[in-house]
């Protein structure tokens, strides 16, 4: 049984990723409005009502903007850890108790034959976590919204067939940009976001024989560009001996347009 996915939207304005094995389908975050989410699903020829549930990484608005609307309209199960549920109170409206499920950091949940492993990251949220999806021998990792990638995280995500990997900002663009220093300091901190270069250095340690696809995700609208992210990551990976475009392929993500639905 194959696992397939699409990065429906990724960036500082909203994030959502669709993952399915044909029998079970999951959405990681719903960071755009309900109408926008419905339009994105139409673009990949899938239906929200067929979802087995929504997995929530953390409570920031670019990850939960449409969560309450989708939960209520489609009666979907929602999975988040206890601290995130508490932090979301007042942000997502009323979600019925029978739709609320706890998914703790470090836990593995089974959705049919699709196994989902959660792991903690370093970000300024209540208890942020991301996910590794396992289907047979296939492995798919989503990791964004972290100030750094620790050895613990690397051990969990290593040798995935595909990664959705944060490549948030170009450090020079951020330093020279219009953000106030307090915001710049937060982004650059250990609970902020990973830069292009730091993302690439982490990638170089987790790429394995299985790894074929890396999607550069959560790019800052103001402090990055697709071309710069791709160039920066390519240069670092090539310096570490990886053949980008042959051994491993880099893909862009977009805040408004889904990536092609691909199978692993």
mmCIF file of C-alpha atoms in Angstrom, residues 7-252:
data_model
loop_
_atom_site.group_PDB
_atom_site.id
_atom_site.type_symbol
_atom_site.label_atom_id
_atom_site.label_comp_id
_atom_site.label_asym_id
_atom_site.label_seq_id
_atom_site.Cartn_x
_atom_site.Cartn_y
_atom_site.Cartn_z
ATOM 1 C CA UNK A 7 1.746 20.150 0.815
ATOM 2 C CA UNK A 8 -1.531 22.024 0.344
ATOM 3 C CA UNK A 9 -0.107 25.303 1.643
ATOM 4 C CA UNK A 10 3.061 26.326 3.436
ATOM 5 C CA UNK A 11 4.329 29.674 4.661
ATOM 6 C CA UNK A 12 3.855 32.344 7.275
ATOM 7 C CA UNK A 13 0.250 32.926 6.100
ATOM 8 C CA UNK A 14 -1.005 29.365 6.499
ATOM 9 C CA UNK A 15 0.009 25.708 6.601
ATOM 10 C CA UNK A 16 -1.728 22.437 5.741
ATOM 11 C CA UNK A 17 -0.451 19.033 4.563
ATOM 12 C CA UNK A 18 -2.523 16.114 3.288
ATOM 13 C CA UNK A 19 -1.302 12.530 3.895
ATOM 14 C CA UNK A 20 -3.074 9.316 2.920
ATOM 15 C CA UNK A 21 -2.525 5.613 2.343
ATOM 16 C CA UNK A 22 -5.723 5.247 0.318
ATOM 17 C CA UNK A 23 -7.707 3.900 3.252
ATOM 18 C CA UNK A 24 -6.918 6.504 5.895
ATOM 19 C CA UNK A 25 -6.413 10.210 5.153
ATOM 20 C CA UNK A 26 -5.079 12.813 7.562
ATOM 21 C CA UNK A 27 -4.563 16.556 7.507
ATOM 22 C CA UNK A 28 -1.636 18.106 9.357
ATOM 23 C CA UNK A 29 -2.856 21.550 10.470
ATOM 24 C CA UNK A 30 -5.588 23.723 8.978
ATOM 25 C CA UNK A 31 -3.949 27.123 8.889
ATOM 26 C CA UNK A 32 -6.139 28.751 6.253
ATOM 27 C CA UNK A 33 -9.811 29.718 6.281
ATOM 28 C CA UNK A 34 -12.438 27.035 5.804
ATOM 29 C CA UNK A 35 -13.180 28.240 2.249
ATOM 30 C CA UNK A 36 -9.495 28.288 1.347
ATOM 31 C CA UNK A 37 -9.039 24.792 2.733
ATOM 32 C CA UNK A 38 -11.965 23.495 0.677
ATOM 33 C CA UNK A 39 -10.507 25.081 -2.471
ATOM 34 C CA UNK A 40 -7.100 23.492 -1.820
ATOM 35 C CA UNK A 41 -8.667 20.048 -1.436
ATOM 36 C CA UNK A 42 -10.493 20.515 -4.739
ATOM 37 C CA UNK A 43 -7.175 21.280 -6.427
ATOM 38 C CA UNK A 44 -5.785 17.866 -5.424
ATOM 39 C CA UNK A 45 -9.096 16.122 -6.160
ATOM 40 C CA UNK A 46 -9.729 15.074 -2.568
ATOM 41 C CA UNK A 47 -12.606 15.695 -0.143
ATOM 42 C CA UNK A 48 -12.368 16.994 3.403
ATOM 43 C CA UNK A 49 -15.313 14.826 4.488
ATOM 44 C CA UNK A 50 -13.197 11.726 3.779
ATOM 45 C CA UNK A 51 -10.523 12.696 6.310
ATOM 46 C CA UNK A 52 -9.882 10.359 9.227
ATOM 47 C CA UNK A 53 -8.849 13.357 11.316
ATOM 48 C CA UNK A 54 -6.776 16.517 11.660
ATOM 49 C CA UNK A 55 -3.433 16.494 13.488
ATOM 50 C CA UNK A 56 -2.485 19.775 15.156
ATOM 51 C CA UNK A 57 1.180 20.719 15.541
ATOM 52 C CA UNK A 58 0.689 23.828 17.706
ATOM 53 C CA UNK A 59 -1.673 26.704 18.383
ATOM 54 C CA UNK A 60 -0.247 29.507 16.208
ATOM 55 C CA UNK A 61 -2.870 30.967 13.869
ATOM 56 C CA UNK A 62 -1.066 29.982 10.660
ATOM 57 C CA UNK A 63 -1.641 26.366 11.716
ATOM 58 C CA UNK A 64 -5.178 26.444 13.169
ATOM 59 C CA UNK A 65 -7.051 29.269 11.399
ATOM 60 C CA UNK A 66 -9.584 26.955 9.753
ATOM 61 C CA UNK A 67 -9.525 24.177 12.352
ATOM 62 C CA UNK A 68 -12.721 25.012 14.217
ATOM 63 C CA UNK A 69 -14.732 25.588 11.046
ATOM 64 C CA UNK A 70 -13.649 22.287 9.476
ATOM 65 C CA UNK A 71 -14.140 20.369 12.722
ATOM 66 C CA UNK A 72 -17.701 21.609 13.121
ATOM 67 C CA UNK A 73 -18.758 21.439 9.457
ATOM 68 C CA UNK A 74 -17.372 17.964 8.762
ATOM 69 C CA UNK A 75 -17.558 16.476 12.298
ATOM 70 C CA UNK A 76 -13.871 15.520 12.129
ATOM 71 C CA UNK A 77 -11.753 14.039 14.930
ATOM 72 C CA UNK A 78 -9.060 16.502 16.048
ATOM 73 C CA UNK A 79 -5.777 15.301 17.568
ATOM 74 C CA UNK A 80 -3.527 17.526 19.703
ATOM 75 C CA UNK A 81 -1.588 17.248 22.935
ATOM 76 C CA UNK A 82 -3.108 18.523 26.186
ATOM 77 C CA UNK A 83 -1.096 21.760 26.350
ATOM 78 C CA UNK A 84 -2.007 22.615 22.767
ATOM 79 C CA UNK A 85 -5.694 21.935 23.423
ATOM 80 C CA UNK A 86 -5.531 24.307 26.386
ATOM 81 C CA UNK A 87 -3.689 26.962 24.357
ATOM 82 C CA UNK A 88 -6.291 26.713 21.572
ATOM 83 C CA UNK A 89 -9.204 27.484 23.897
ATOM 84 C CA UNK A 90 -10.823 30.658 22.663
ATOM 85 C CA UNK A 91 -8.998 30.462 19.317
ATOM 86 C CA UNK A 92 -10.941 27.735 17.494
ATOM 87 C CA UNK A 93 -14.433 28.066 18.934
ATOM 88 C CA UNK A 94 -16.393 25.157 20.310
ATOM 89 C CA UNK A 95 -15.288 21.661 19.296
ATOM 90 C CA UNK A 96 -17.474 18.846 20.624
ATOM 91 C CA UNK A 97 -15.900 16.666 23.292
ATOM 92 C CA UNK A 98 -16.377 13.516 21.197
ATOM 93 C CA UNK A 99 -14.209 15.088 18.474
ATOM 94 C CA UNK A 100 -11.335 15.940 20.832
ATOM 95 C CA UNK A 101 -8.504 13.431 21.071
ATOM 96 C CA UNK A 102 -5.194 13.582 22.912
ATOM 97 C CA UNK A 103 -2.037 12.856 20.925
ATOM 98 C CA UNK A 104 0.958 13.199 23.225
ATOM 99 C CA UNK A 105 4.513 14.088 22.266
ATOM 100 C CA UNK A 106 6.520 10.933 21.641
ATOM 101 C CA UNK A 107 3.428 8.816 21.064
ATOM 102 C CA UNK A 108 2.678 6.596 18.059
ATOM 103 C CA UNK A 109 -0.928 6.361 16.863
ATOM 104 C CA UNK A 110 -2.294 3.896 14.326
ATOM 105 C CA UNK A 111 -4.781 4.920 11.660
ATOM 106 C CA UNK A 112 -5.334 1.549 10.031
ATOM 107 C CA UNK A 113 -1.920 0.526 8.681
ATOM 108 C CA UNK A 114 -0.736 4.154 8.697
ATOM 109 C CA UNK A 115 1.411 4.760 11.789
ATOM 110 C CA UNK A 116 1.940 8.335 12.983
ATOM 111 C CA UNK A 117 4.803 9.163 15.350
ATOM 112 C CA UNK A 118 4.884 12.553 17.074
ATOM 113 C CA UNK A 119 8.028 14.317 18.259
ATOM 114 C CA UNK A 120 8.692 17.576 20.057
ATOM 115 C CA UNK A 121 10.354 20.599 18.456
ATOM 116 C CA UNK A 122 11.779 23.878 19.798
ATOM 117 C CA UNK A 123 9.314 26.702 19.121
ATOM 118 C CA UNK A 124 7.605 29.410 21.160
ATOM 119 C CA UNK A 125 4.314 27.566 21.557
ATOM 120 C CA UNK A 126 2.738 25.593 24.408
ATOM 121 C CA UNK A 127 4.030 22.147 23.364
ATOM 122 C CA UNK A 128 4.802 22.114 19.634
ATOM 123 C CA UNK A 129 5.246 18.783 17.898
ATOM 124 C CA UNK A 130 5.525 17.410 14.392
ATOM 125 C CA UNK A 131 5.066 14.023 12.794
ATOM 126 C CA UNK A 132 6.678 11.074 11.048
ATOM 127 C CA UNK A 133 4.305 8.907 8.990
ATOM 128 C CA UNK A 134 5.121 5.225 8.538
ATOM 129 C CA UNK A 135 3.476 2.981 5.945
ATOM 130 C CA UNK A 136 5.200 -0.365 5.580
ATOM 131 C CA UNK A 137 8.841 0.473 4.861
ATOM 132 C CA UNK A 138 7.998 4.027 3.732
ATOM 133 C CA UNK A 139 8.670 7.012 5.947
ATOM 134 C CA UNK A 140 7.467 10.620 5.515
ATOM 135 C CA UNK A 141 8.486 13.455 7.858
ATOM 136 C CA UNK A 142 6.993 16.894 8.459
ATOM 137 C CA UNK A 143 9.251 19.240 10.445
ATOM 138 C CA UNK A 144 8.773 23.014 10.473
ATOM 139 C CA UNK A 145 8.468 25.670 13.177
ATOM 140 C CA UNK A 146 11.586 24.832 15.133
ATOM 141 C CA UNK A 147 14.479 27.073 16.146
ATOM 142 C CA UNK A 148 16.978 24.274 15.654
ATOM 143 C CA UNK A 149 17.065 20.574 14.812
ATOM 144 C CA UNK A 150 18.440 18.620 17.764
ATOM 145 C CA UNK A 151 20.246 15.297 17.656
ATOM 146 C CA UNK A 152 17.118 13.734 19.161
ATOM 147 C CA UNK A 153 14.969 15.050 16.308
ATOM 148 C CA UNK A 154 17.544 13.929 13.735
ATOM 149 C CA UNK A 155 17.510 10.412 15.141
ATOM 150 C CA UNK A 156 13.712 10.215 14.812
ATOM 151 C CA UNK A 157 13.430 11.609 11.285
ATOM 152 C CA UNK A 158 16.593 10.137 9.729
ATOM 153 C CA UNK A 159 16.372 8.369 6.356
ATOM 154 C CA UNK A 160 12.810 9.388 5.512
ATOM 155 C CA UNK A 161 11.736 8.812 1.920
ATOM 156 C CA UNK A 162 10.489 12.402 1.826
ATOM 157 C CA UNK A 163 10.765 15.430 4.084
ATOM 158 C CA UNK A 164 8.725 18.589 4.404
ATOM 159 C CA UNK A 165 11.511 20.607 5.983
ATOM 160 C CA UNK A 166 11.504 24.155 7.305
ATOM 161 C CA UNK A 167 13.679 26.587 5.356
ATOM 162 C CA UNK A 168 12.234 29.745 6.849
ATOM 163 C CA UNK A 169 14.576 32.638 6.218
ATOM 164 C CA UNK A 170 17.744 33.968 4.690
ATOM 165 C CA UNK A 171 19.709 35.388 7.615
ATOM 166 C CA UNK A 172 20.971 38.440 5.711
ATOM 167 C CA UNK A 173 17.502 39.306 4.422
ATOM 168 C CA UNK A 174 16.124 38.995 7.946
ATOM 169 C CA UNK A 175 18.847 41.129 9.528
ATOM 170 C CA UNK A 176 18.452 43.897 6.950
ATOM 171 C CA UNK A 177 14.665 43.673 6.718
ATOM 172 C CA UNK A 178 11.874 45.826 8.112
ATOM 173 C CA UNK A 179 11.014 43.705 11.163
ATOM 174 C CA UNK A 180 11.637 45.275 14.581
ATOM 175 C CA UNK A 181 14.665 43.844 16.343
ATOM 176 C CA UNK A 182 12.508 42.052 18.915
ATOM 177 C CA UNK A 183 10.862 40.029 16.127
ATOM 178 C CA UNK A 184 14.182 39.355 14.406
ATOM 179 C CA UNK A 185 15.645 38.123 17.677
ATOM 180 C CA UNK A 186 12.666 35.809 18.209
ATOM 181 C CA UNK A 187 12.983 34.312 14.700
ATOM 182 C CA UNK A 188 16.737 33.793 15.091
ATOM 183 C CA UNK A 189 16.401 32.273 18.556
ATOM 184 C CA UNK A 190 16.317 28.604 19.553
ATOM 185 C CA UNK A 191 12.500 28.824 19.770
ATOM 186 C CA UNK A 192 12.056 30.612 16.442
ATOM 187 C CA UNK A 193 12.578 29.293 12.934
ATOM 188 C CA UNK A 194 15.374 27.508 11.067
ATOM 189 C CA UNK A 195 17.320 29.444 8.423
ATOM 190 C CA UNK A 196 18.085 28.112 4.939
ATOM 191 C CA UNK A 197 21.681 27.242 5.869
ATOM 192 C CA UNK A 198 20.847 25.636 9.212
ATOM 193 C CA UNK A 199 18.064 23.638 7.579
ATOM 194 C CA UNK A 200 20.484 22.354 4.952
ATOM 195 C CA UNK A 201 23.086 21.392 7.552
ATOM 196 C CA UNK A 202 20.434 19.390 9.397
ATOM 197 C CA UNK A 203 19.240 17.813 6.145
ATOM 198 C CA UNK A 204 22.785 16.683 5.408
ATOM 199 C CA UNK A 205 22.708 14.638 8.633
ATOM 200 C CA UNK A 206 19.311 12.984 8.080
ATOM 201 C CA UNK A 207 19.339 12.189 4.354
ATOM 202 C CA UNK A 208 19.656 8.424 3.920
ATOM 203 C CA UNK A 209 19.603 5.837 1.168
ATOM 204 C CA UNK A 210 15.807 6.011 1.064
ATOM 205 C CA UNK A 211 15.628 9.800 0.824
ATOM 206 C CA UNK A 212 14.506 11.078 -2.572
ATOM 207 C CA UNK A 213 12.405 14.198 -1.969
ATOM 208 C CA UNK A 214 12.818 17.287 0.207
ATOM 209 C CA UNK A 215 10.156 20.001 0.186
ATOM 210 C CA UNK A 216 11.423 23.384 1.389
ATOM 211 C CA UNK A 217 8.660 24.671 3.631
ATOM 212 C CA UNK A 218 7.396 27.543 5.773
ATOM 213 C CA UNK A 219 9.325 30.187 3.806
ATOM 214 C CA UNK A 220 8.999 33.710 5.185
ATOM 215 C CA UNK A 221 7.199 36.089 2.844
ATOM 216 C CA UNK A 222 9.480 38.949 3.862
ATOM 217 C CA UNK A 223 12.793 37.269 4.596
ATOM 218 C CA UNK A 224 13.162 34.569 1.965
ATOM 219 C CA UNK A 225 12.502 33.645 -1.658
ATOM 220 C CA UNK A 226 12.046 30.235 -3.249
ATOM 221 C CA UNK A 227 15.091 30.770 -5.461
ATOM 222 C CA UNK A 228 17.301 31.824 -2.542
ATOM 223 C CA UNK A 229 16.151 28.934 -0.339
ATOM 224 C CA UNK A 230 16.747 26.396 -3.093
ATOM 225 C CA UNK A 231 20.167 27.856 -3.977
ATOM 226 C CA UNK A 232 21.312 28.035 -0.346
ATOM 227 C CA UNK A 233 20.201 24.491 0.475
ATOM 228 C CA UNK A 234 21.688 23.134 -2.760
ATOM 229 C CA UNK A 235 25.070 24.730 -2.062
ATOM 230 C CA UNK A 236 25.279 23.302 1.447
ATOM 231 C CA UNK A 237 24.150 19.814 0.416
ATOM 232 C CA UNK A 238 26.597 19.757 -2.500
ATOM 233 C CA UNK A 239 29.395 20.827 -0.158
ATOM 234 C CA UNK A 240 28.507 17.772 1.958
ATOM 235 C CA UNK A 241 28.770 15.468 -1.065
ATOM 236 C CA UNK A 242 25.110 15.092 -2.049
ATOM 237 C CA UNK A 243 24.097 15.174 -5.708
ATOM 238 C CA UNK A 244 21.085 17.509 -5.701
ATOM 239 C CA UNK A 245 18.845 16.788 -8.666
ATOM 240 C CA UNK A 246 20.126 13.237 -8.957
ATOM 241 C CA UNK A 247 20.551 11.583 -5.574
ATOM 242 C CA UNK A 248 18.001 13.810 -3.856
ATOM 243 C CA UNK A 249 15.520 16.309 -5.309
ATOM 244 C CA UNK A 250 14.417 19.646 -3.837
ATOM 245 C CA UNK A 251 10.863 20.936 -4.296
ATOM 246 C CA UNK A 252 9.232 24.291 -3.633
#
